[in-house]
Amino acid sequence: MGKKQFQAFRGGAGNGYAGYAMEIIKTVGDYRVWRKDLGPDLTVGFVPTMGALHAGHMKLVETSGRANDITVVSIFVNPLQFGPAEDFSRYPRPFEADSLLCREAGVAAIFAPEAPTFYPPDFSAYCEVPGPDRFLDGASRPGHFRGVCTVVLKLFNIVNPDRAYFGQKDIQQALILRKLVRDFSLDLELEIVETVREATGLALSSRNVYLTPDEKSRATALSRGLFRAKEAWTRGEKSAETLKAMMRSEIEASSPTRIDYIEAVSQADLAPAETLSKPSVLAVAVFYGKTRLIDNVLLD
Ligand code: PAF
């Protein structure tokens, strides 16, 4: 579909492809042919995902639809960003349901490469953003952000978007990728979109499906702790120790299986801060059963 056809088809604001036969593209070569055929004038919004889509992902798609002519979603469970003891093999892969959601939301194409062709056996180029990857998840999950940066840089090169959308729930990922875009002078804008929560406050995550009903209800302590601390910060409490203690008491009361971290870091470099007078992040990572959940609030 070239630009003229696309505009004739397009019925107003948002993702103009709603109702149109969305493409499902599996190879880099096919994606490039499809993209070339659209012509150079359409703006492309890109939402990279690992699938198991939920309302948080769909908010990224919606945000992209408001600012771009078309939206491309990638679905790829990236083996490079999982540690050896992590959940790569059991990560949910409901591709049919994901495709339906994308189609209904007016996504123009899903790019869903297969791992063996995406990473051929002699693949050996990696991308790292040392510095902000030393803290929080970077400390707990060695190699995770190298895997994320490598796949996202590769996806940016293929999809060639004008704008890319990432959720605030993975704030460290989003800030590291924003630095990657800046450091490599990539020609795109990276937007961070607010976390979507259940009515209980629990942040939406593809990993929530692992939680038992009891774990799910205990896990609401994460957002309660974060918002309680944020409220105290808004009232003038700037001591990281005091705010972390507040979050800890809320989270410990929910009998978590293990607290990985409860941190207060600077937004500039993600390093732990003692006094939170500059833009900061309160961030937590906690296990309920075998499921590791992360959440955060921004202080700015
Ligand atoms: O946030 C995710 O789902 C993944 O880390 C991403 C950005 C799609 C890279 O695999």
PDB file of C-alpha atoms and ligand atoms in Angstrom:
ATOM      1  CA  MET A   1       0.000   0.000   0.000  1.00  0.00           C
ATOM      2  CA  GLY A   2       1.616   3.276  -1.098  1.00  0.00           C
ATOM      3  CA  LYS A   3       1.032   6.646   0.544  1.00  0.00           C
ATOM      4  CA  LYS A   4      -1.893   7.692  -1.690  1.00  0.00           C
ATOM      5  CA  GLN A   5      -3.744   4.420  -1.174  1.00  0.00           C
ATOM      6  CA  PHE A   6      -2.972   4.614   2.519  1.00  0.00           C
ATOM      7  CA  GLN A   7      -4.368   8.139   2.816  1.00  0.00           C
ATOM      8  CA  ALA A   8      -7.467   7.223   0.821  1.00  0.00           C
ATOM      9  CA  PHE A   9      -8.036   4.326   3.149  1.00  0.00           C
ATOM     10  CA  ARG A  10      -7.246   6.214   6.318  1.00  0.00           C
ATOM     11  CA  GLY A  11     -10.345   7.300   8.183  1.00  0.00           C
ATOM     12  CA  GLY A  12      -9.242  10.038  10.582  1.00  0.00           C
ATOM     13  CA  ALA A  13      -6.955  10.280  13.586  1.00  0.00           C
ATOM     14  CA  GLY A  14      -5.194   7.409  15.278  1.00  0.00           C
ATOM     15  CA  ASN A  15      -3.887   4.188  13.826  1.00  0.00           C
ATOM     16  CA  GLY A  16      -5.261   4.513  10.301  1.00  0.00           C
ATOM     17  CA  TYR A  17      -4.890   0.826   9.566  1.00  0.00           C
ATOM     18  CA  ALA A  18      -7.824  -0.160  11.846  1.00  0.00           C
ATOM     19  CA  GLY A  19      -9.768  -2.839   9.972  1.00  0.00           C
ATOM     20  CA  TYR A  20      -7.131  -3.195   7.247  1.00  0.00           C
ATOM     21  CA  ALA A  21      -5.381  -6.531   6.737  1.00  0.00           C
ATOM     22  CA  MET A  22      -2.464  -6.116   9.091  1.00  0.00           C
ATOM     23  CA  GLU A  23       0.805  -7.596   7.826  1.00  0.00           C
ATOM     24  CA  ILE A  24       2.655 -10.217   9.831  1.00  0.00           C
ATOM     25  CA  ILE A  25       6.272 -10.084   8.711  1.00  0.00           C
ATOM     26  CA  LYS A  26       8.841 -12.682   9.744  1.00  0.00           C
ATOM     27  CA  THR A  27      12.082 -11.710   8.040  1.00  0.00           C
ATOM     28  CA  VAL A  28      14.234  -8.619   7.776  1.00  0.00           C
ATOM     29  CA  GLY A  29      14.146  -8.834   3.957  1.00  0.00           C
ATOM     30  CA  ASP A  30      10.329  -8.959   3.835  1.00  0.00           C
ATOM     31  CA  TYR A  31      10.058  -6.072   6.283  1.00  0.00           C
ATOM     32  CA  ARG A  32      12.353  -3.910   4.133  1.00  0.00           C
ATOM     33  CA  VAL A  33      10.359  -4.654   0.963  1.00  0.00           C
ATOM     34  CA  TRP A  34       7.082  -3.813   2.763  1.00  0.00           C
ATOM     35  CA  ARG A  35       8.510  -0.603   4.233  1.00  0.00           C
ATOM     36  CA  LYS A  36       9.914   0.537   0.881  1.00  0.00           C
ATOM     37  CA  ASP A  37       6.545  -0.042  -0.728  1.00  0.00           C
ATOM     38  CA  LEU A  38       4.884   2.337   1.761  1.00  0.00           C
ATOM     39  CA  GLY A  39       7.081   5.147   0.457  1.00  0.00           C
ATOM     40  CA  PRO A  40       9.309   7.541   2.386  1.00  0.00           C
ATOM     41  CA  ASP A  41       6.647  10.049   3.488  1.00  0.00           C
ATOM     42  CA  LEU A  42       4.714   8.121   6.107  1.00  0.00           C
ATOM     43  CA  THR A  43       5.841   8.545   9.696  1.00  0.00           C
ATOM     44  CA  VAL A  44       6.373   5.276  11.546  1.00  0.00           C
ATOM     45  CA  GLY A  45       5.788   4.771  15.268  1.00  0.00           C
ATOM     46  CA  PHE A  46       7.405   1.653  16.710  1.00  0.00           C
ATOM     47  CA  VAL A  47       6.410  -0.388  19.767  1.00  0.00           C
ATOM     48  CA  PRO A  48       8.981  -3.130  20.509  1.00  0.00           C
ATOM     49  CA  THR A  49       7.548  -5.950  22.651  1.00  0.00           C
ATOM     50  CA  MET A  50       8.106  -9.541  23.655  1.00  0.00           C
ATOM     51  CA  GLY A  51       4.400 -10.267  23.134  1.00  0.00           C
ATOM     52  CA  ALA A  52       1.887 -11.381  25.795  1.00  0.00           C
ATOM     53  CA  LEU A  53       0.349  -7.986  25.139  1.00  0.00           C
ATOM     54  CA  HIS A  54      -1.751  -6.222  27.772  1.00  0.00           C
ATOM     55  CA  ALA A  55      -3.337  -2.797  28.242  1.00  0.00           C
ATOM     56  CA  GLY A  56       0.109  -1.316  29.002  1.00  0.00           C
ATOM     57  CA  HIS A  57       1.386  -2.293  25.542  1.00  0.00           C
ATOM     58  CA  MET A  58      -1.857  -1.140  23.946  1.00  0.00           C
ATOM     59  CA  LYS A  59      -1.415   2.286  25.544  1.00  0.00           C
ATOM     60  CA  LEU A  60       1.955   2.499  23.756  1.00  0.00           C
ATOM     61  CA  VAL A  61       0.231   1.573  20.484  1.00  0.00           C
ATOM     62  CA  GLU A  62      -2.481   4.175  21.101  1.00  0.00           C
ATOM     63  CA  THR A  63       0.096   6.866  21.900  1.00  0.00           C
ATOM     64  CA  SER A  64       1.990   5.989  18.730  1.00  0.00           C
ATOM     65  CA  GLY A  65      -1.231   6.118  16.695  1.00  0.00           C
ATOM     66  CA  ARG A  66      -1.877   9.693  17.763  1.00  0.00           C
ATOM     67  CA  ALA A  67       1.542  10.911  16.589  1.00  0.00           C
ATOM     68  CA  ASN A  68       2.392   8.790  13.523  1.00  0.00           C
ATOM     69  CA  ASP A  69       0.866   7.715  10.220  1.00  0.00           C
ATOM     70  CA  ILE A  70       1.403   4.048  10.966  1.00  0.00           C
ATOM     71  CA  THR A  71       2.436   1.887  13.907  1.00  0.00           C
ATOM     72  CA  VAL A  72       4.661  -1.174  13.748  1.00  0.00           C
ATOM     73  CA  VAL A  73       4.803  -3.593  16.688  1.00  0.00           C
ATOM     74  CA  SER A  74       7.603  -6.131  17.043  1.00  0.00           C
ATOM     75  CA  ILE A  75       7.005  -9.376  18.914  1.00  0.00           C
ATOM     76  CA  PHE A  76      10.194 -11.224  19.742  1.00  0.00           C
ATOM     77  CA  VAL A  77      11.119 -13.017  22.965  1.00  0.00           C
ATOM     78  CA  ASN A  78      14.751 -11.989  22.954  1.00  0.00           C
ATOM     79  CA  PRO A  79      16.955 -14.809  24.311  1.00  0.00           C
ATOM     80  CA  LEU A  80      19.896 -12.406  24.823  1.00  0.00           C
ATOM     81  CA  GLN A  81      18.229 -10.576  27.690  1.00  0.00           C
ATOM     82  CA  PHE A  82      17.386 -13.609  29.858  1.00  0.00           C
ATOM     83  CA  GLY A  83      19.850 -15.044  32.382  1.00  0.00           C
ATOM     84  CA  PRO A  84      20.434 -18.824  32.446  1.00  0.00           C
ATOM     85  CA  ALA A  85      18.126 -19.303  35.475  1.00  0.00           C
ATOM     86  CA  GLU A  86      15.396 -16.972  34.165  1.00  0.00           C
ATOM     87  CA  ASP A  87      12.053 -17.659  32.498  1.00  0.00           C
ATOM     88  CA  PHE A  88      12.957 -17.581  28.764  1.00  0.00           C
ATOM     89  CA  SER A  89      11.462 -20.986  27.936  1.00  0.00           C
ATOM     90  CA  ARG A  90       8.229 -20.481  29.904  1.00  0.00           C
ATOM     91  CA  TYR A  91       7.722 -16.817  28.914  1.00  0.00           C
ATOM     92  CA  PRO A  92       4.107 -16.581  27.611  1.00  0.00           C
ATOM     93  CA  ARG A  93       3.807 -16.582  23.787  1.00  0.00           C
ATOM     94  CA  PRO A  94       0.082 -16.106  22.914  1.00  0.00           C
ATOM     95  CA  PHE A  95       0.785 -15.002  19.333  1.00  0.00           C
ATOM     96  CA  GLU A  96      -2.805 -15.374  18.004  1.00  0.00           C
ATOM     97  CA  ALA A  97      -4.315 -13.273  20.792  1.00  0.00           C
ATOM     98  CA  ASP A  98      -1.539 -10.671  20.376  1.00  0.00           C
ATOM     99  CA  SER A  99      -2.176 -10.426  16.623  1.00  0.00           C
ATOM    100  CA  LEU A 100      -5.880  -9.908  17.223  1.00  0.00           C
ATOM    101  CA  LEU A 101      -5.239  -7.085  19.701  1.00  0.00           C
ATOM    102  CA  CYS A 102      -2.853  -5.405  17.251  1.00  0.00           C
ATOM    103  CA  ARG A 103      -5.259  -5.773  14.352  1.00  0.00           C
ATOM    104  CA  GLU A 104      -8.118  -4.271  16.381  1.00  0.00           C
ATOM    105  CA  ALA A 105      -5.872  -1.388  17.440  1.00  0.00           C
ATOM    106  CA  GLY A 106      -5.041  -0.517  13.830  1.00  0.00           C
ATOM    107  CA  VAL A 107      -1.414  -1.648  13.842  1.00  0.00           C
ATOM    108  CA  ALA A 108      -0.052  -1.698  10.267  1.00  0.00           C
ATOM    109  CA  ALA A 109       2.402  -4.566  10.734  1.00  0.00           C
ATOM    110  CA  ILE A 110       3.748  -6.967  13.304  1.00  0.00           C
ATOM    111  CA  PHE A 111       7.413  -7.765  12.837  1.00  0.00           C
ATOM    112  CA  ALA A 112       7.941 -11.188  14.443  1.00  0.00           C
ATOM    113  CA  PRO A 113      11.312 -12.621  13.450  1.00  0.00           C
ATOM    114  CA  GLU A 114      12.392 -16.182  14.264  1.00  0.00           C
ATOM    115  CA  ALA A 115      15.368 -16.392  16.646  1.00  0.00           C
ATOM    116  CA  PRO A 116      17.650 -18.598  14.460  1.00  0.00           C
ATOM    117  CA  THR A 117      17.482 -16.236  11.481  1.00  0.00           C
ATOM    118  CA  PHE A 118      17.472 -13.074  13.604  1.00  0.00           C
ATOM    119  CA  TYR A 119      20.581 -14.269  15.450  1.00  0.00           C
ATOM    120  CA  PRO A 120      22.443 -16.602  13.074  1.00  0.00           C
ATOM    121  CA  PRO A 121      24.910 -19.018  14.711  1.00  0.00           C
ATOM    122  CA  ASP A 122      27.913 -16.732  14.056  1.00  0.00           C
ATOM    123  CA  PHE A 123      26.187 -13.599  15.448  1.00  0.00           C
ATOM    124  CA  SER A 124      28.734 -11.784  17.617  1.00  0.00           C
ATOM    125  CA  ALA A 125      28.039  -8.020  17.707  1.00  0.00           C
ATOM    126  CA  TYR A 126      26.753  -6.589  20.987  1.00  0.00           C
ATOM    127  CA  CYS A 127      25.799  -3.147  22.184  1.00  0.00           C
ATOM    128  CA  GLU A 128      26.228  -1.841  25.733  1.00  0.00           C
ATOM    129  CA  VAL A 129      25.542   1.405  27.575  1.00  0.00           C
ATOM    130  CA  PRO A 130      27.891   1.132  30.568  1.00  0.00           C
ATOM    131  CA  GLY A 131      27.105   3.381  33.536  1.00  0.00           C
ATOM    132  CA  PRO A 132      23.374   3.364  34.163  1.00  0.00           C
ATOM    133  CA  ASP A 133      23.361  -0.407  33.667  1.00  0.00           C
ATOM    134  CA  ARG A 134      25.311  -0.906  36.928  1.00  0.00           C
ATOM    135  CA  PHE A 135      22.381  -0.299  39.273  1.00  0.00           C
ATOM    136  CA  LEU A 136      18.914  -1.753  39.988  1.00  0.00           C
ATOM    137  CA  ASP A 137      18.104  -4.507  37.462  1.00  0.00           C
ATOM    138  CA  GLY A 138      21.549  -4.154  35.932  1.00  0.00           C
ATOM    139  CA  ALA A 139      23.088  -5.283  39.241  1.00  0.00           C
ATOM    140  CA  SER A 140      20.601  -8.140  39.748  1.00  0.00           C
ATOM    141  CA  ARG A 141      20.485  -9.391  36.158  1.00  0.00           C
ATOM    142  CA  PRO A 142      24.026  -9.343  34.706  1.00  0.00           C
ATOM    143  CA  GLY A 143      24.002  -9.055  30.910  1.00  0.00           C
ATOM    144  CA  HIS A 144      20.291  -8.161  30.781  1.00  0.00           C
ATOM    145  CA  PHE A 145      20.724  -4.641  29.421  1.00  0.00           C
ATOM    146  CA  ARG A 146      23.405  -5.720  26.962  1.00  0.00           C
ATOM    147  CA  GLY A 147      20.765  -8.092  25.544  1.00  0.00           C
ATOM    148  CA  VAL A 148      18.108  -5.365  25.523  1.00  0.00           C
ATOM    149  CA  CYS A 149      20.373  -2.748  23.895  1.00  0.00           C
ATOM    150  CA  THR A 150      21.564  -5.216  21.252  1.00  0.00           C
ATOM    151  CA  VAL A 151      18.082  -6.312  20.205  1.00  0.00           C
ATOM    152  CA  VAL A 152      16.610  -2.810  20.304  1.00  0.00           C
ATOM    153  CA  LEU A 153      19.448  -1.312  18.237  1.00  0.00           C
ATOM    154  CA  LYS A 154      18.991  -4.115  15.698  1.00  0.00           C
ATOM    155  CA  LEU A 155      15.204  -3.548  15.652  1.00  0.00           C
ATOM    156  CA  PHE A 156      15.653   0.217  15.235  1.00  0.00           C
ATOM    157  CA  ASN A 157      17.938  -0.450  12.247  1.00  0.00           C
ATOM    158  CA  ILE A 158      15.362  -2.705  10.630  1.00  0.00           C
ATOM    159  CA  VAL A 159      12.118  -0.875  11.442  1.00  0.00           C
ATOM    160  CA  ASN A 160      13.619   2.576  10.898  1.00  0.00           C
ATOM    161  CA  PRO A 161      11.002   4.397  13.001  1.00  0.00           C
ATOM    162  CA  ASP A 162      10.465   8.113  13.502  1.00  0.00           C
ATOM    163  CA  ARG A 163       9.383   7.511  17.093  1.00  0.00           C
ATOM    164  CA  ALA A 164       9.658   4.574  19.470  1.00  0.00           C
ATOM    165  CA  TYR A 165       7.547   3.964  22.583  1.00  0.00           C
ATOM    166  CA  PHE A 166       8.582   2.332  25.881  1.00  0.00           C
ATOM    167  CA  GLY A 167       6.705   1.911  29.152  1.00  0.00           C
ATOM    168  CA  GLN A 168       7.691   3.702  32.337  1.00  0.00           C
ATOM    169  CA  LYS A 169       7.352   0.416  34.247  1.00  0.00           C
ATOM    170  CA  ASP A 170      10.743  -0.561  32.802  1.00  0.00           C
ATOM    171  CA  ILE A 171      12.187   2.859  33.582  1.00  0.00           C
ATOM    172  CA  GLN A 172      15.823   1.739  33.664  1.00  0.00           C
ATOM    173  CA  GLN A 173      15.433   0.132  30.237  1.00  0.00           C
ATOM    174  CA  ALA A 174      13.799   3.284  28.837  1.00  0.00           C
ATOM    175  CA  LEU A 175      16.464   5.638  30.247  1.00  0.00           C
ATOM    176  CA  ILE A 176      19.331   3.403  29.059  1.00  0.00           C
ATOM    177  CA  LEU A 177      17.786   3.206  25.572  1.00  0.00           C
ATOM    178  CA  ARG A 178      17.281   6.978  25.528  1.00  0.00           C
ATOM    179  CA  LYS A 179      21.019   7.321  26.212  1.00  0.00           C
ATOM    180  CA  LEU A 180      21.775   4.809  23.444  1.00  0.00           C
ATOM    181  CA  VAL A 181      19.686   6.876  20.993  1.00  0.00           C
ATOM    182  CA  ARG A 182      21.556  10.012  22.032  1.00  0.00           C
ATOM    183  CA  ASP A 183      25.053   8.483  22.143  1.00  0.00           C
ATOM    184  CA  PHE A 184      24.691   6.853  18.703  1.00  0.00           C
ATOM    185  CA  SER A 185      22.854   9.907  17.232  1.00  0.00           C
ATOM    186  CA  LEU A 186      19.998   7.674  16.104  1.00  0.00           C
ATOM    187  CA  ASP A 187      17.451   9.588  14.064  1.00  0.00           C
ATOM    188  CA  LEU A 188      14.366   8.901  16.172  1.00  0.00           C
ATOM    189  CA  GLU A 189      12.539  10.156  19.235  1.00  0.00           C
ATOM    190  CA  LEU A 190      12.122   7.844  22.206  1.00  0.00           C
ATOM    191  CA  GLU A 191       8.986   8.417  24.264  1.00  0.00           C
ATOM    192  CA  ILE A 192       8.303   7.057  27.731  1.00  0.00           C
ATOM    193  CA  VAL A 193       4.633   6.326  28.419  1.00  0.00           C
ATOM    194  CA  GLU A 194       3.102   6.189  31.904  1.00  0.00           C
ATOM    195  CA  THR A 195       2.605   2.791  33.569  1.00  0.00           C
ATOM    196  CA  VAL A 196      -0.876   1.261  33.310  1.00  0.00           C
ATOM    197  CA  ARG A 197      -2.185  -0.216  36.574  1.00  0.00           C
ATOM    198  CA  GLU A 198      -4.996  -2.453  37.667  1.00  0.00           C
ATOM    199  CA  ALA A 199      -7.611  -0.849  39.960  1.00  0.00           C
ATOM    200  CA  THR A 200      -5.631  -2.376  42.881  1.00  0.00           C
ATOM    201  CA  GLY A 201      -2.553  -0.375  41.845  1.00  0.00           C
ATOM    202  CA  LEU A 202      -0.645  -3.427  40.547  1.00  0.00           C
ATOM    203  CA  ALA A 203       1.392  -2.429  37.487  1.00  0.00           C
ATOM    204  CA  LEU A 204       0.453  -4.418  34.380  1.00  0.00           C
ATOM    205  CA  SER A 205       3.152  -6.868  33.313  1.00  0.00           C
ATOM    206  CA  SER A 206       3.263  -9.893  31.035  1.00  0.00           C
ATOM    207  CA  ARG A 207       4.666 -11.771  34.050  1.00  0.00           C
ATOM    208  CA  ASN A 208       1.531 -11.159  36.186  1.00  0.00           C
ATOM    209  CA  VAL A 209       0.049 -14.327  34.630  1.00  0.00           C
ATOM    210  CA  TYR A 210       2.521 -16.353  36.721  1.00  0.00           C
ATOM    211  CA  LEU A 211       1.023 -15.043  40.014  1.00  0.00           C
ATOM    212  CA  THR A 212      -1.466 -17.036  42.068  1.00  0.00           C
ATOM    213  CA  PRO A 213      -4.506 -14.983  43.237  1.00  0.00           C
ATOM    214  CA  ASP A 214      -2.932 -14.741  46.702  1.00  0.00           C
ATOM    215  CA  GLU A 215       0.444 -13.559  45.336  1.00  0.00           C
ATOM    216  CA  LYS A 216      -1.329 -11.065  43.105  1.00  0.00           C
ATOM    217  CA  SER A 217      -3.175  -9.554  46.003  1.00  0.00           C
ATOM    218  CA  ARG A 218       0.008  -9.393  48.171  1.00  0.00           C
ATOM    219  CA  ALA A 219       1.910  -7.785  45.275  1.00  0.00           C
ATOM    220  CA  THR A 220      -0.303  -4.684  45.485  1.00  0.00           C
ATOM    221  CA  ALA A 221       2.032  -3.693  48.349  1.00  0.00           C
ATOM    222  CA  LEU A 222       4.590  -2.549  45.749  1.00  0.00           C
ATOM    223  CA  SER A 223       2.488   0.306  44.398  1.00  0.00           C
ATOM    224  CA  ARG A 224       1.135   1.131  47.874  1.00  0.00           C
ATOM    225  CA  GLY A 225       4.689   1.505  49.194  1.00  0.00           C
ATOM    226  CA  LEU A 226       5.830   3.523  46.189  1.00  0.00           C
ATOM    227  CA  PHE A 227       2.865   5.919  46.254  1.00  0.00           C
ATOM    228  CA  ARG A 228       3.050   6.352  50.028  1.00  0.00           C
ATOM    229  CA  ALA A 229       6.712   7.331  49.692  1.00  0.00           C
ATOM    230  CA  LYS A 230       5.988   9.616  46.740  1.00  0.00           C
ATOM    231  CA  GLU A 231       3.316  11.396  48.782  1.00  0.00           C
ATOM    232  CA  ALA A 232       5.794  11.938  51.611  1.00  0.00           C
ATOM    233  CA  TRP A 233       8.348  13.256  49.082  1.00  0.00           C
ATOM    234  CA  THR A 234       5.725  15.691  47.714  1.00  0.00           C
ATOM    235  CA  ARG A 235       5.108  16.912  51.277  1.00  0.00           C
ATOM    236  CA  GLY A 236       8.843  17.687  51.616  1.00  0.00           C
ATOM    237  CA  GLU A 237      10.560  14.471  52.809  1.00  0.00           C
ATOM    238  CA  LYS A 238      13.760  14.263  50.742  1.00  0.00           C
ATOM    239  CA  SER A 239      15.755  11.649  52.690  1.00  0.00           C
ATOM    240  CA  ALA A 240      16.211   8.482  50.624  1.00  0.00           C
ATOM    241  CA  GLU A 241      16.664   6.420  53.809  1.00  0.00           C
ATOM    242  CA  THR A 242      13.322   7.558  55.232  1.00  0.00           C
ATOM    243  CA  LEU A 243      11.436   6.967  51.955  1.00  0.00           C
ATOM    244  CA  LYS A 244      13.044   3.539  51.468  1.00  0.00           C
ATOM    245  CA  ALA A 245      12.094   2.574  55.046  1.00  0.00           C
ATOM    246  CA  MET A 246       8.473   3.545  54.322  1.00  0.00           C
ATOM    247  CA  MET A 247       8.393   1.353  51.198  1.00  0.00           C
ATOM    248  CA  ARG A 248      10.118  -1.500  53.028  1.00  0.00           C
ATOM    249  CA  SER A 249       7.595  -1.578  55.868  1.00  0.00           C
ATOM    250  CA  GLU A 250       4.672  -1.692  53.397  1.00  0.00           C
ATOM    251  CA  ILE A 251       6.321  -4.416  51.290  1.00  0.00           C
ATOM    252  CA  GLU A 252       7.503  -6.531  54.234  1.00  0.00           C
ATOM    253  CA  ALA A 253       3.942  -6.550  55.606  1.00  0.00           C
ATOM    254  CA  SER A 254       2.868  -8.404  52.430  1.00  0.00           C
ATOM    255  CA  SER A 255       5.165 -11.399  53.169  1.00  0.00           C
ATOM    256  CA  PRO A 256       7.145 -11.244  49.934  1.00  0.00           C
ATOM    257  CA  THR A 257       9.216 -14.307  49.053  1.00  0.00           C
ATOM    258  CA  ARG A 258      12.307 -12.110  48.632  1.00  0.00           C
ATOM    259  CA  ILE A 259      13.051  -8.415  48.260  1.00  0.00           C
ATOM    260  CA  ASP A 260      15.623  -7.927  45.502  1.00  0.00           C
ATOM    261  CA  TYR A 261      15.939  -4.151  45.929  1.00  0.00           C
ATOM    262  CA  ILE A 262      14.173  -1.076  47.247  1.00  0.00           C
ATOM    263  CA  GLU A 263      16.053   1.891  45.849  1.00  0.00           C
ATOM    264  CA  ALA A 264      16.045   5.639  45.394  1.00  0.00           C
ATOM    265  CA  VAL A 265      18.166   6.710  42.419  1.00  0.00           C
ATOM    266  CA  SER A 266      18.879   9.805  40.395  1.00  0.00           C
ATOM    267  CA  GLN A 267      17.099  10.056  37.024  1.00  0.00           C
ATOM    268  CA  ALA A 268      20.297  11.414  35.459  1.00  0.00           C
ATOM    269  CA  ASP A 269      22.513   8.333  35.890  1.00  0.00           C
ATOM    270  CA  LEU A 270      20.393   5.887  37.930  1.00  0.00           C
ATOM    271  CA  ALA A 271      22.973   5.908  40.728  1.00  0.00           C
ATOM    272  CA  PRO A 272      21.652   5.620  44.314  1.00  0.00           C
ATOM    273  CA  ALA A 273      21.029   9.028  45.876  1.00  0.00           C
ATOM    274  CA  GLU A 274      20.929  10.070  49.541  1.00  0.00           C
ATOM    275  CA  THR A 275      18.933  13.259  49.140  1.00  0.00           C
ATOM    276  CA  LEU A 276      16.183  13.346  46.554  1.00  0.00           C
ATOM    277  CA  SER A 277      16.076  17.008  45.616  1.00  0.00           C
ATOM    278  CA  LYS A 278      16.831  16.458  41.897  1.00  0.00           C
ATOM    279  CA  PRO A 279      14.631  14.365  39.530  1.00  0.00           C
ATOM    280  CA  SER A 280      14.746  10.846  40.992  1.00  0.00           C
ATOM    281  CA  VAL A 281      13.162   7.418  40.769  1.00  0.00           C
ATOM    282  CA  LEU A 282      11.885   5.202  43.567  1.00  0.00           C
ATOM    283  CA  ALA A 283      12.196   1.644  42.277  1.00  0.00           C
ATOM    284  CA  VAL A 284      11.492  -1.812  43.690  1.00  0.00           C
ATOM    285  CA  ALA A 285      12.041  -5.414  42.589  1.00  0.00           C
ATOM    286  CA  VAL A 286      10.378  -8.094  44.687  1.00  0.00           C
ATOM    287  CA  PHE A 287       9.687 -11.817  44.333  1.00  0.00           C
ATOM    288  CA  TYR A 288       6.286 -13.305  45.138  1.00  0.00           C
ATOM    289  CA  GLY A 289       6.760 -17.034  44.734  1.00  0.00           C
ATOM    290  CA  LYS A 290       9.042 -17.473  41.729  1.00  0.00           C
ATOM    291  CA  THR A 291       7.812 -14.299  40.036  1.00  0.00           C
ATOM    292  CA  ARG A 292       9.997 -11.226  40.104  1.00  0.00           C
ATOM    293  CA  LEU A 293       8.013  -7.992  39.797  1.00  0.00           C
ATOM    294  CA  ILE A 294       9.372  -4.500  39.290  1.00  0.00           C
ATOM    295  CA  ASP A 295       7.676  -1.141  39.700  1.00  0.00           C
ATOM    296  CA  ASN A 296       8.673   2.505  40.169  1.00  0.00           C
ATOM    297  CA  VAL A 297       7.475   6.074  40.554  1.00  0.00           C
ATOM    298  CA  LEU A 298       9.147   9.194  39.218  1.00  0.00           C
ATOM    299  CA  LEU A 299       9.927  12.098  41.520  1.00  0.00           C
ATOM    300  CA  ASP A 300      10.184  15.226  39.420  1.00  0.00           C
TER     301      ASP A 300
HETATM  302  O1  PAF B   1      10.401  -4.354  27.308  1.00  0.00           O
HETATM  303  C1  PAF B   1      10.447  -5.373  26.584  1.00  0.00           C
HETATM  304  O2  PAF B   1       9.438  -6.013  26.335  1.00  0.00           O
HETATM  305  C2  PAF B   1      11.783  -5.824  26.005  1.00  0.00           C
HETATM  306  O3  PAF B   1      12.820  -5.601  26.906  1.00  0.00           O
HETATM  307  C3  PAF B   1      12.091  -5.197  24.639  1.00  0.00           C
HETATM  308  C4  PAF B   1      12.255  -3.694  24.726  1.00  0.00           C
HETATM  309  C5  PAF B   1      10.994  -5.527  23.648  1.00  0.00           C
HETATM  310  C6  PAF B   1      13.402  -5.771  24.093  1.00  0.00           C
HETATM  311  O4  PAF B   1      13.339  -7.146  23.929  1.00  0.00           O
END
